[in-house]
Short mmCIF file of C-alpha atoms in Angstrom, two decimals:
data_model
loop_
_atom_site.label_atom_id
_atom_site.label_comp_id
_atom_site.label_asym_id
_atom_site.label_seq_id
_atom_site.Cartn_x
_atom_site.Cartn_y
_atom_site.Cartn_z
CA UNK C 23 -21.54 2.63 16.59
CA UNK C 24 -22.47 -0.80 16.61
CA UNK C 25 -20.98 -4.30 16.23
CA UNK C 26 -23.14 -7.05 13.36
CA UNK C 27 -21.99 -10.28 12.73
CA UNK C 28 -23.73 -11.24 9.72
CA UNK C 29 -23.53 -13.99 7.24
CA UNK C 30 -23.89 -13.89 2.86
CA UNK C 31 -25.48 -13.75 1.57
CA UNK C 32 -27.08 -10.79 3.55
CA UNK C 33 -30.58 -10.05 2.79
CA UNK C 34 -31.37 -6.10 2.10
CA UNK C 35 -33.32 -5.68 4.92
CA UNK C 36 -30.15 -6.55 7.03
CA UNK C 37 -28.00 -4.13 4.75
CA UNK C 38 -29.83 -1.55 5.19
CA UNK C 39 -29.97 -1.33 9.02
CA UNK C 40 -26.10 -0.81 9.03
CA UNK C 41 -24.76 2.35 9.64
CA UNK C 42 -21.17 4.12 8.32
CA UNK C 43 -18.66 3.71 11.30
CA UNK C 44 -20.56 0.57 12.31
CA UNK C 45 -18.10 -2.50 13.07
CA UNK C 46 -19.52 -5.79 10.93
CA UNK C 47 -18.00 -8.81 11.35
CA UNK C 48 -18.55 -10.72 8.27
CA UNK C 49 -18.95 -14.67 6.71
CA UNK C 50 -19.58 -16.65 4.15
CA UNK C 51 -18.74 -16.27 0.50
CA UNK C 52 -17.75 -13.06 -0.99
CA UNK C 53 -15.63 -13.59 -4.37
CA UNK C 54 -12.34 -10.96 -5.45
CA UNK C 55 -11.65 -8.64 -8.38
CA UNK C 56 -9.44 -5.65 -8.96
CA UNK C 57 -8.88 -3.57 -11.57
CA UNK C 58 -8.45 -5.96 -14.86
CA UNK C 59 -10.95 -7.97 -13.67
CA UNK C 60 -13.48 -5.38 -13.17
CA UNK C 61 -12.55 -4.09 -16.69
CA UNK C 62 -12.85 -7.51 -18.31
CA UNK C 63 -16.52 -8.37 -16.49
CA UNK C 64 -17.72 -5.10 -17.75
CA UNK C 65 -16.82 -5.60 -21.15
CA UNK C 66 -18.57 -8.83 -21.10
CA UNK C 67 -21.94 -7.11 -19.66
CA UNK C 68 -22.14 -4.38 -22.40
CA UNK C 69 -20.98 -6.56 -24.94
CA UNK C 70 -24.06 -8.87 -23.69
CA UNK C 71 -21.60 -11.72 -22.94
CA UNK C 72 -21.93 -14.36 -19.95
CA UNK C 73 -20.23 -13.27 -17.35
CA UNK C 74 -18.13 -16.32 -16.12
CA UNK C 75 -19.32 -16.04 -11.96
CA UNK C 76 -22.55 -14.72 -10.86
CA UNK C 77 -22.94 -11.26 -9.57
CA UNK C 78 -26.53 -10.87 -8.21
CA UNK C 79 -26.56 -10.55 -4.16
CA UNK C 80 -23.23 -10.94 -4.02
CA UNK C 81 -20.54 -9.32 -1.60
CA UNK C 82 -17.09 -8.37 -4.02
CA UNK C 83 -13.92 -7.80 -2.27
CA UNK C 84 -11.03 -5.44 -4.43
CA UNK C 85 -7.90 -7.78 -3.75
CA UNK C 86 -5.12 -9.15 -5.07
CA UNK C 87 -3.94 -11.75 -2.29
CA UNK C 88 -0.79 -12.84 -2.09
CA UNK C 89 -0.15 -16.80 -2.97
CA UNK C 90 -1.08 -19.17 0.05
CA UNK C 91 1.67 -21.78 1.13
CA UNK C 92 -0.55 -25.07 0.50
CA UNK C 93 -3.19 -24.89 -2.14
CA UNK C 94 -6.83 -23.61 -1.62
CA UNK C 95 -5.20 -21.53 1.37
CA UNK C 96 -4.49 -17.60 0.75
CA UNK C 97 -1.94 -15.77 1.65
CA UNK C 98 -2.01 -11.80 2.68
CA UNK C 99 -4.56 -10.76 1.39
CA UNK C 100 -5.61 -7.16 2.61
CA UNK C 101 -7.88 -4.36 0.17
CA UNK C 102 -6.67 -2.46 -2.58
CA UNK C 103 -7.35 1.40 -3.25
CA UNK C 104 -11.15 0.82 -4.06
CA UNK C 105 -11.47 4.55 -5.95
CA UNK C 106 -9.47 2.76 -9.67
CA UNK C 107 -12.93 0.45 -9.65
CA UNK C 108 -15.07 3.67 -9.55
CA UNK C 109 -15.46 4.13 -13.42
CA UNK C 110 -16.95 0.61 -13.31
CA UNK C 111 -18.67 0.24 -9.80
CA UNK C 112 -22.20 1.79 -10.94
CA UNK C 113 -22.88 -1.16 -13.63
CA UNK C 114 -22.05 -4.18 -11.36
CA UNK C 115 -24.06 -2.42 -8.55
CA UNK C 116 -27.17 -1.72 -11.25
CA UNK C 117 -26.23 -5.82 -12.13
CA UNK C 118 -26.63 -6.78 -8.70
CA UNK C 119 -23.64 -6.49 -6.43
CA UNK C 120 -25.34 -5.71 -3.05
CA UNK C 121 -22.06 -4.87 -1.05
CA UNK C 122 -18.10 -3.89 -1.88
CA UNK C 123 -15.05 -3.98 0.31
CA UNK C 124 -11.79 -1.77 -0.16
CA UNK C 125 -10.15 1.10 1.31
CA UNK C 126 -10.44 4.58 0.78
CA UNK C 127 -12.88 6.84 -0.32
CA UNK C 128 -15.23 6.70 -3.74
CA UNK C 129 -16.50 8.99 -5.79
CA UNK C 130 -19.79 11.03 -5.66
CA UNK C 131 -21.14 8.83 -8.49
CA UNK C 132 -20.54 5.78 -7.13
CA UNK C 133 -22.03 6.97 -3.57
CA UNK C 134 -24.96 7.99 -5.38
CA UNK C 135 -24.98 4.49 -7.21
CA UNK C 136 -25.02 2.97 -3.37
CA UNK C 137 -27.89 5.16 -2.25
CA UNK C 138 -30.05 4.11 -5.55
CA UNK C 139 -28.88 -0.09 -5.48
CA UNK C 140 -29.68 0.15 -1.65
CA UNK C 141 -25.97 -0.99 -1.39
CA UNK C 142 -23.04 -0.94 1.25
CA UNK C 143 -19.71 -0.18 0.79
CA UNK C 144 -16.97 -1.63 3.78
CA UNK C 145 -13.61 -0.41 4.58
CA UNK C 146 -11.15 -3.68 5.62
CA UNK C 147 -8.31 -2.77 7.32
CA UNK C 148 -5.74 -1.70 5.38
CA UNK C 149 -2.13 -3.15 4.78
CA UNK C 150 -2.85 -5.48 7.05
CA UNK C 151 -3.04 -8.42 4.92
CA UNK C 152 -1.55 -11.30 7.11
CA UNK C 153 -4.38 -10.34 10.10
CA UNK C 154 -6.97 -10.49 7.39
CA UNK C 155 -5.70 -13.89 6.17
CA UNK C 156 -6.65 -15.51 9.15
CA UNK C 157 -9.64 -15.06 8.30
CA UNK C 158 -10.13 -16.77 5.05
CA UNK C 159 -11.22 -20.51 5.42
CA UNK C 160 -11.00 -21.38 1.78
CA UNK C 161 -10.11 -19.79 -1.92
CA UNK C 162 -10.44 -21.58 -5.37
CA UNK C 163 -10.10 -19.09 -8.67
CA UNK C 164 -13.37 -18.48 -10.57
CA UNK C 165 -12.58 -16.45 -13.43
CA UNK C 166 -9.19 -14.67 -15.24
CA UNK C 167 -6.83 -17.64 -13.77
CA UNK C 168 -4.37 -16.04 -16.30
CA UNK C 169 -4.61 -12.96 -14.25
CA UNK C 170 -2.19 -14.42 -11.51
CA UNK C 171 -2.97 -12.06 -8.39
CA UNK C 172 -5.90 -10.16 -10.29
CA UNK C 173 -7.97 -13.66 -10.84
CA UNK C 174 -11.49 -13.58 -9.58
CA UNK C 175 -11.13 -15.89 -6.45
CA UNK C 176 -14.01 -17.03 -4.33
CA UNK C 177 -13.15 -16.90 -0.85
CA UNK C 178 -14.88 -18.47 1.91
CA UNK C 179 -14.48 -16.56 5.29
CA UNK C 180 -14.81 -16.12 8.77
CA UNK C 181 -15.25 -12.96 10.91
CA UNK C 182 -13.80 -10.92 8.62
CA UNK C 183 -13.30 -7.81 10.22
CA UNK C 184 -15.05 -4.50 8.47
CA UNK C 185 -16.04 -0.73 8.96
CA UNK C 186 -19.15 0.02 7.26
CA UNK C 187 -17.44 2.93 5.10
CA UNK C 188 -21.10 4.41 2.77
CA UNK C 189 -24.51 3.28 3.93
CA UNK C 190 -27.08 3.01 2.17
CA UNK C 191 -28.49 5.95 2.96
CA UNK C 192 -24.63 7.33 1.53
CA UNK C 193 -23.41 8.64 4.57
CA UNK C 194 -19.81 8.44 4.67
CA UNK C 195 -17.27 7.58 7.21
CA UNK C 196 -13.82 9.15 5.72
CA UNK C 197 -12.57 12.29 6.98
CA UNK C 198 -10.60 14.99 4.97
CA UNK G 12 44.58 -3.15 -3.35
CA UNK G 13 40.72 -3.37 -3.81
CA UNK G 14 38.43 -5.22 -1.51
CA UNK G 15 37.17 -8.12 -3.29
CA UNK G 16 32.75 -8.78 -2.53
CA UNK G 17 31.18 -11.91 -3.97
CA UNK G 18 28.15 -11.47 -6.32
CA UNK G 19 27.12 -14.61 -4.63
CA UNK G 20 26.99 -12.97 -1.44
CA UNK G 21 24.98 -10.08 -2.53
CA UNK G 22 22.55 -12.21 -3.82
CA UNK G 23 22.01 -13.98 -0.66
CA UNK G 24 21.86 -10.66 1.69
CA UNK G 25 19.13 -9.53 -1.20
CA UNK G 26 17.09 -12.65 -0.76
CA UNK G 27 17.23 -12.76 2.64
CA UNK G 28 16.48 -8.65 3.30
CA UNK G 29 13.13 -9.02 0.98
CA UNK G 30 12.31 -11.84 2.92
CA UNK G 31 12.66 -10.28 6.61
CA UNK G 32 11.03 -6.97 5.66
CA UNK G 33 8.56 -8.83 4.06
CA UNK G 34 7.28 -10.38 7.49
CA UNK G 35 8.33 -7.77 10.27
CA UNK G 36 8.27 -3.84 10.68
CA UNK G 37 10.79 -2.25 10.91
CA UNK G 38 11.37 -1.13 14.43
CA UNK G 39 11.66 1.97 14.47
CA UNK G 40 8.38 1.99 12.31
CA UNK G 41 6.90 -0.04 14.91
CA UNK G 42 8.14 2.13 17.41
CA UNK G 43 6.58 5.36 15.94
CA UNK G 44 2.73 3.32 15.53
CA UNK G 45 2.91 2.61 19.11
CA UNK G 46 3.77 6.24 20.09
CA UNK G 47 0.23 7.17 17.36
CA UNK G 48 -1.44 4.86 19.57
CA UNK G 49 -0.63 6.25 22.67
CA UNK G 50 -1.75 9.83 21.51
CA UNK G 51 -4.65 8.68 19.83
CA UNK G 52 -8.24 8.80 21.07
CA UNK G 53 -10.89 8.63 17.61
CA UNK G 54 -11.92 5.05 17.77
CA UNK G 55 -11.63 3.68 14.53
CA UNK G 56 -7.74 5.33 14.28
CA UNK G 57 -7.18 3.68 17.52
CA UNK G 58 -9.08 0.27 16.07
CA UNK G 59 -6.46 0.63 12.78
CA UNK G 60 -2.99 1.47 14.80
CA UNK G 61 -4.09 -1.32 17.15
CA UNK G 62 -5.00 -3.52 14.29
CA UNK G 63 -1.32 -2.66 12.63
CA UNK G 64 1.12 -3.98 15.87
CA UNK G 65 -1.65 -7.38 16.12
CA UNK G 66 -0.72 -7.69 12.09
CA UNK G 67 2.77 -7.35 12.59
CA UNK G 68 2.55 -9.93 15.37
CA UNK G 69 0.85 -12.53 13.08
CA UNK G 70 2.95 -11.82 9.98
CA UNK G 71 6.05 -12.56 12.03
CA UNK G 72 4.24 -15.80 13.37
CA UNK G 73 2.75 -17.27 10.72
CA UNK G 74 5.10 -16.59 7.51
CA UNK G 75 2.15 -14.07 6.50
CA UNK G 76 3.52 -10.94 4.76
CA UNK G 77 2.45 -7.64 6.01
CA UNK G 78 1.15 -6.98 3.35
CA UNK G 79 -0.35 -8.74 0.19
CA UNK G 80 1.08 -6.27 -1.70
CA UNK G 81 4.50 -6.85 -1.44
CA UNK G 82 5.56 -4.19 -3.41
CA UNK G 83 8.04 -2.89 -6.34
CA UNK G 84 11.93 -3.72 -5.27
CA UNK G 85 13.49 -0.38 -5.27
CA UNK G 86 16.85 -0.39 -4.35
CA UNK G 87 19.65 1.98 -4.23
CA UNK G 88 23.50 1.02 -4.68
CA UNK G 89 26.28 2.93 -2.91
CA UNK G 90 29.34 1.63 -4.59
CA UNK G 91 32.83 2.30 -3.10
CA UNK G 92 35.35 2.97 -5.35
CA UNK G 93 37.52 0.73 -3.55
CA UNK G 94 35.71 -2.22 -4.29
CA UNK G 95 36.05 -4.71 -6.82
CA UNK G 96 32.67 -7.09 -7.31
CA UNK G 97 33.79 -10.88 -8.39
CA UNK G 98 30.57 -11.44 -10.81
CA UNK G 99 27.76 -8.84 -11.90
CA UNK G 100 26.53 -6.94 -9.03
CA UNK G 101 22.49 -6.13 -11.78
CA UNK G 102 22.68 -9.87 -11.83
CA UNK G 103 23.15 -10.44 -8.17
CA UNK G 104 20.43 -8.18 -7.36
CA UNK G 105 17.81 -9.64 -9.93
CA UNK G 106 18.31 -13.21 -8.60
CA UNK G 107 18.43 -12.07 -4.93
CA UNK G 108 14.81 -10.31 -5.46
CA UNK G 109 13.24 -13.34 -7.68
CA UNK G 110 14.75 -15.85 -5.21
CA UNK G 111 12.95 -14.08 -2.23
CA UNK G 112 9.38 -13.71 -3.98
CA UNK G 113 9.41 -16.83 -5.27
CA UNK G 114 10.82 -19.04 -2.29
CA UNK G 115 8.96 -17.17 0.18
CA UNK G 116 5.17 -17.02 -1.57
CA UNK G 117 5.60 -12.71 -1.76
CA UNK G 118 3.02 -11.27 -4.23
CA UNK G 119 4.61 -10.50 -7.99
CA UNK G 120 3.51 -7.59 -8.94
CA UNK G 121 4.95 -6.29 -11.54
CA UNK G 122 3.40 -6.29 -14.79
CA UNK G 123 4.04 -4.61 -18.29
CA UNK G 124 2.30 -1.16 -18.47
CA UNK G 125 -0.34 -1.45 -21.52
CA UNK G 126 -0.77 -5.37 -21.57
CA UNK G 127 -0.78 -5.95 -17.58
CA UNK G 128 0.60 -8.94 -18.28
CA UNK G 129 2.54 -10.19 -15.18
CA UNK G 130 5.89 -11.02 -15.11
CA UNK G 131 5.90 -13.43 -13.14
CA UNK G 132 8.89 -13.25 -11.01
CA UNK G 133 8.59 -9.55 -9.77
CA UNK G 134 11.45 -8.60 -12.10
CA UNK G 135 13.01 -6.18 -13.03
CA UNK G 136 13.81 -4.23 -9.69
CA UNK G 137 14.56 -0.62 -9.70
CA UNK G 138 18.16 -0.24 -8.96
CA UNK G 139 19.74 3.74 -8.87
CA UNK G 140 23.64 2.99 -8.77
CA UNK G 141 26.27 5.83 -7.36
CA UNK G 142 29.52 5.97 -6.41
CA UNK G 143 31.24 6.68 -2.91
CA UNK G 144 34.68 6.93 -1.30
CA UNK G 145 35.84 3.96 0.22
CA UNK G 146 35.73 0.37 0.14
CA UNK G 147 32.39 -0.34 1.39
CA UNK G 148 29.28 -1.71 -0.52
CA UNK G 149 25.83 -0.13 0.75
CA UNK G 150 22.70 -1.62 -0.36
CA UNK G 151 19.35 0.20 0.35
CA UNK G 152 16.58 -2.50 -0.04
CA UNK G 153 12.77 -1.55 0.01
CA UNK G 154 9.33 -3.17 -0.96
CA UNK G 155 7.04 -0.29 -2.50
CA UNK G 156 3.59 -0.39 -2.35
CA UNK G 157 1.49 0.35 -5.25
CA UNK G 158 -1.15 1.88 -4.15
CA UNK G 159 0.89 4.53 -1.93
CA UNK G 160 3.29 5.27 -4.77
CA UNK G 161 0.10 5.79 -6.74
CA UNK G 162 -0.21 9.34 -4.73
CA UNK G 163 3.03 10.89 -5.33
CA UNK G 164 3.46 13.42 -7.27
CA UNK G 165 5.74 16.08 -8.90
CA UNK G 166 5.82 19.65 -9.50
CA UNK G 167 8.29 22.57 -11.26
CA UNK G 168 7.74 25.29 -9.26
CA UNK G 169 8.60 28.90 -10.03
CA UNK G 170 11.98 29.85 -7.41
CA UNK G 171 9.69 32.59 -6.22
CA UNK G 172 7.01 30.67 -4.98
CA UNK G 173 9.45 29.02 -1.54
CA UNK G 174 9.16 27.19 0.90
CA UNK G 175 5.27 28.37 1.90
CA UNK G 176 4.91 27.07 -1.71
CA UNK G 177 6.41 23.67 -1.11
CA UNK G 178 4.29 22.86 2.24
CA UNK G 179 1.36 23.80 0.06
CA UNK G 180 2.13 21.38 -2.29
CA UNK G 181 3.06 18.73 -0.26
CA UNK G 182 0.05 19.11 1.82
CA UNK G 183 -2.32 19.35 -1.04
CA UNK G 184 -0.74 15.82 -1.80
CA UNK G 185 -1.53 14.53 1.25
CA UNK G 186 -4.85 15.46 1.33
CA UNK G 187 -5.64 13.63 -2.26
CA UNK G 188 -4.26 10.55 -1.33
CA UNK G 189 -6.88 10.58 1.82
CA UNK G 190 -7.76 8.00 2.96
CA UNK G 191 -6.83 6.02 -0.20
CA UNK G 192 -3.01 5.05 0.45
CA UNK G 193 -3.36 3.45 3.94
CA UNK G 194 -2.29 6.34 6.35
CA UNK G 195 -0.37 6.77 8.90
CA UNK G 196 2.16 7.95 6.07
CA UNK G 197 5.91 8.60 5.69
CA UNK G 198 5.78 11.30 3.41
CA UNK G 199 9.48 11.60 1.65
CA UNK G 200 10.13 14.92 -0.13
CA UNK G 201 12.35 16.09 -2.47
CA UNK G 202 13.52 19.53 -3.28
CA UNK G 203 15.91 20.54 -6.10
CA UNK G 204 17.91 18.95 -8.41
CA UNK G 205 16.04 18.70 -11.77
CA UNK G 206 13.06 16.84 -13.15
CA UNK G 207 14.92 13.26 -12.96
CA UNK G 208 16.72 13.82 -9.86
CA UNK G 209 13.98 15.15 -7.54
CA UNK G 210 11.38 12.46 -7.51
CA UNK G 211 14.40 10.22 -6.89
CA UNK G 212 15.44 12.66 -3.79
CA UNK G 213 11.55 12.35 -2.49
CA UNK G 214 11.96 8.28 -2.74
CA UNK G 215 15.78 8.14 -1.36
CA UNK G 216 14.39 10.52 2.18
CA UNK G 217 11.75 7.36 2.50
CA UNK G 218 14.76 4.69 3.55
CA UNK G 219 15.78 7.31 6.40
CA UNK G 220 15.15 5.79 10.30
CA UNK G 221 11.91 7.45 11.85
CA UNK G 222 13.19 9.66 14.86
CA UNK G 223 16.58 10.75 12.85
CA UNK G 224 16.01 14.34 12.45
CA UNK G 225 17.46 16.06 8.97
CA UNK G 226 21.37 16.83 9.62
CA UNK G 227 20.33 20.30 8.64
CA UNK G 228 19.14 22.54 10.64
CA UNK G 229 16.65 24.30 8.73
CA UNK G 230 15.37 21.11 7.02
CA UNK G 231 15.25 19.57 10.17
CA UNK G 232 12.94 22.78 11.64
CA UNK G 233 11.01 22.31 8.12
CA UNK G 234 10.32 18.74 8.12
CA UNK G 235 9.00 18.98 11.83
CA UNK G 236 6.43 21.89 10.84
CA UNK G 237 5.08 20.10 7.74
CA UNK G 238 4.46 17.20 9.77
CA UNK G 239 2.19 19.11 11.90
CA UNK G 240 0.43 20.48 9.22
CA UNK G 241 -0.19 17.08 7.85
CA UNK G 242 -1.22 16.17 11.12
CA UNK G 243 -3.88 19.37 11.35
CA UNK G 244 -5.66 17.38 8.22
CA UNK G 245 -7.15 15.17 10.57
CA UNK G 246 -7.09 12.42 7.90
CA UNK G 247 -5.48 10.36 10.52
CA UNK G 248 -4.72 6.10 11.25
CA UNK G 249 -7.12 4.70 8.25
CA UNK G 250 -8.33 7.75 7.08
CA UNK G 251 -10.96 7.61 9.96
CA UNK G 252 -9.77 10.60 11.45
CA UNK G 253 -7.54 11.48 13.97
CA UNK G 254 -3.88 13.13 15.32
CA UNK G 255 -1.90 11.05 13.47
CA UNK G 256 -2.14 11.07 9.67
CA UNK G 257 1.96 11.25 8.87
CA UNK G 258 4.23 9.44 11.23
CA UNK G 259 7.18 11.25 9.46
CA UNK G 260 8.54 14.25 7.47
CA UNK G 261 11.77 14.00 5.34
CA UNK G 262 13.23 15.62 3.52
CA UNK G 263 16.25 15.60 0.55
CA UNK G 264 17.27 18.73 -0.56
CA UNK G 265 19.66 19.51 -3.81
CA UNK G 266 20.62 23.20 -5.56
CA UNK G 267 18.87 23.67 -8.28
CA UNK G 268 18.84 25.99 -11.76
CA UNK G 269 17.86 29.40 -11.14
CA UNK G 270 14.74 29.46 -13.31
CA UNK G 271 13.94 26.12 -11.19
CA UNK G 272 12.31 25.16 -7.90
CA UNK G 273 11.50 21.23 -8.11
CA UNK G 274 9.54 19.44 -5.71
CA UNK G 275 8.51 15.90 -5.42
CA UNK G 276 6.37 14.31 -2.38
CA UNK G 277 6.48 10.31 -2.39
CA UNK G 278 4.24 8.97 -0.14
CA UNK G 279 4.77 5.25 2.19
CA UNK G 280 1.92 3.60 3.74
CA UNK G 281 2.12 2.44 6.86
CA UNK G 282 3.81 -0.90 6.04
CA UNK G 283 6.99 0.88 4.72
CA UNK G 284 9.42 -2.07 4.49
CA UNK G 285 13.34 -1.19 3.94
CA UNK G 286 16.09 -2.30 5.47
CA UNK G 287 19.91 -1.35 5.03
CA UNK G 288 22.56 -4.05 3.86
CA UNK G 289 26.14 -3.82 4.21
CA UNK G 290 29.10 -5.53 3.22
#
């Protein structure tokens, strides 16, 4: 087990050395979407459409925060169950996503989508959205404002703690 | 002569419970993570119980809540019969929850089920109403997560499958959530009753204090062993493996029909936020 403090966005040499059960302590910009937003993005890539934030080399984080007291600041803001993006994980990784962060486990497709993208998947700890918070230096919403909590946010952030969960080489870290 | 309790009252003691469960676990909740900890020697379950008390200190600091999913408002209504409510007690309720998501920046996350389209205000609750003796009002208050509800499930078992069939289920359920529904659990069950009743059994045995054994002695016995099965899964604090993978066991038990044996296993993450309001 080791400890990385790296920075986005992270070059694939970088993402590669990391190992599942490794600690990373992340920063930089990473941007949000959950489950409507993943659905609507997708729709727009196989319907050919512009997708309305960029997705190459970029670090996606499956949350919903909650609303921040002063504007541009986030609330909690902790990882939702990351196996409801599964069905659409493998055509944002084959678009470019380089790393994902969640909780809980994903499916042997979408491991096997890691392995082939050379991609990482990170655990953030989970339910604990007001630790997480401080950690988060500055939001503004992207994409889907409509979407309330499920907008596409980028985030700006700082240390953000995170378990590497699959490897790249898709080793996995979850028990049971 | 009945005993007269302000709707605007109940609205207040609504507001103010969503708030404060909201921002601080419950202790005796906090009490069982720090017993997990102390038993606990796989790093990364010791990283995520440790990780849970520093949370709970900054959400009580900062005005952070717990969680940023702030969950469904379930709450359950014990009415006396001795009471008489000056205004409408669904009314009370609906602008006690709105009043605390809005005022205190609480996720909404409700939504309507094929156009996802938010509500906006976290309304409507979901309120189960009963009737008691007396003249006391007891409101049950609790903020359910999504994503651990998302793992519960329900099944009509045949009467002769038992009890070995009922830990096999519940365990099985355990297992699938994994990982996924941000373990250490409280795993409510319910057994008997009908379809309706027992998934509302399974939910009502997740507002019970951690530490208060069942009143029965053979549920009590029961709950205790299929706690340390769950605990054999090794799914443990974050799904990273581990002793602790349920923090608690209980169970709700109602008779049944003969042809009938249901069971329903509702499962809490380890943020489970409820609180108990009386007037």
């Amino acid at each position: 087990m080791k400890i990385h403090y790296l920075k986005t966005p992270v070059k694939d040499n970088v993402l590669e050395r990391l190992k599942a059960g490794d600690i990373v302590y992340l920063s930089g910009d990473i941007f949000t979407a959950r489950d409507t937003a993943h659905k609507l993005t997708c729709k727009l890539i196989k319907s050919g459409k512009k997708v309305p934030f960029n997705i190459k080399g970029e670090i996606v984080y499956y949350c919903g925060p909650a609303p921040g007291i002063k504007k541009g600041s986030v609330g909690s803001c902790g990882p939702t169950t990351s196996s409801r993006m599964d069905r659409h994980t493998p055509l944002l990784l084959k678009k470019g996503i380089k790393a994902m962060i969640g909780k809980g486990v994903r499916s042997d497709k979408v491991i096997k989508s890691i392995v082939k993208n050379k991609a990482v998947y990170f655990a953030a700890p989970a339910g604990l959205g007001a630790l997480l918070s401080k950690c988060i230096r500055k939001s503004e919403v992207l994409a889907f404002g409509e979407l309330g909590p499920e907008a596409v946010y980028r985030f700006h952030i700082e240390d953000m703690p995170l378990i590497v969960a699959v490897d790249s080489k898709g080793k996995c870290i979850y028990k049971a | 002569m009945k005993r007269n309790i302000k709707a605007e009252l109940i609205e207040k003691k609504i507001s103010d419970g969503f708030k404060r469960i909201n921002f601080s676990l419950p202790s005796d909740l906090k009490k069982a993570i720090e017993g997990a900890l102390k038993k606990e020697s796989v790093f990364l379950a010791r990283f995520t119980l440790e990780n849970i008390l520093k949370n709970n200190r900054i959400a009580g600091k900062s005005r952070l809540p717990l969680c940023q999913d702030c969950g469904l408002a379930v709450i359950y209504v014990e009415i006396g019969e001795d009471i008489n409510i000056k205004g409408s007690l669904t009314a009370a309720i609906n602008r006690g929850v709105e009043e605390a998501y809005s005022s205190a920046f609480l996720r909404k996350s409700v939504c309507g089920p094929l156009t996802r389209k938010n509500t906006g205000n976290n309304l409507p609750p979901v309120i189960h109403y009963n009737f008691a003796k007396g003249d006391s009002l007891k409101i049950h208050i609790m903020s359910k997560g999504g994503g651990s509800d998302n793992k519960s499930r329900l099944k009509m078992l045949n009467p002769s499958d038992g009890l070995e069939g009922i830990m096999d289920f519940v365990c099985e359920t355990v297992k699938k959530a994994g990982s996924s529904a941000c373990p250490p659990y409280i795993v409510g069950i319910g057994i008997g009753g009908s379809f309706d009743t027992v998934s509302f059994l399974a939910k009502k045995a997740l507002f019970r204090k951690i530490g208060t054994g069942n009143r029965d002695k053979n549920l009590n016995k029961t709950e205790r062993y299929i706690l340390e099965r769950i605990n054999r899964l090794n799914i443990g604090a974050g799904g990273f493996g581990g002793v602790t993978t349920a923090l608690a066991v209980h169970i709700n038990s109602e008779p049944c029909h003969i042809a009938s044996l249901p069971v329903a296993v509702n499962i809490n993450c380890h943020s489970a936020r409820s609180l108990l309001l009386k007037f």
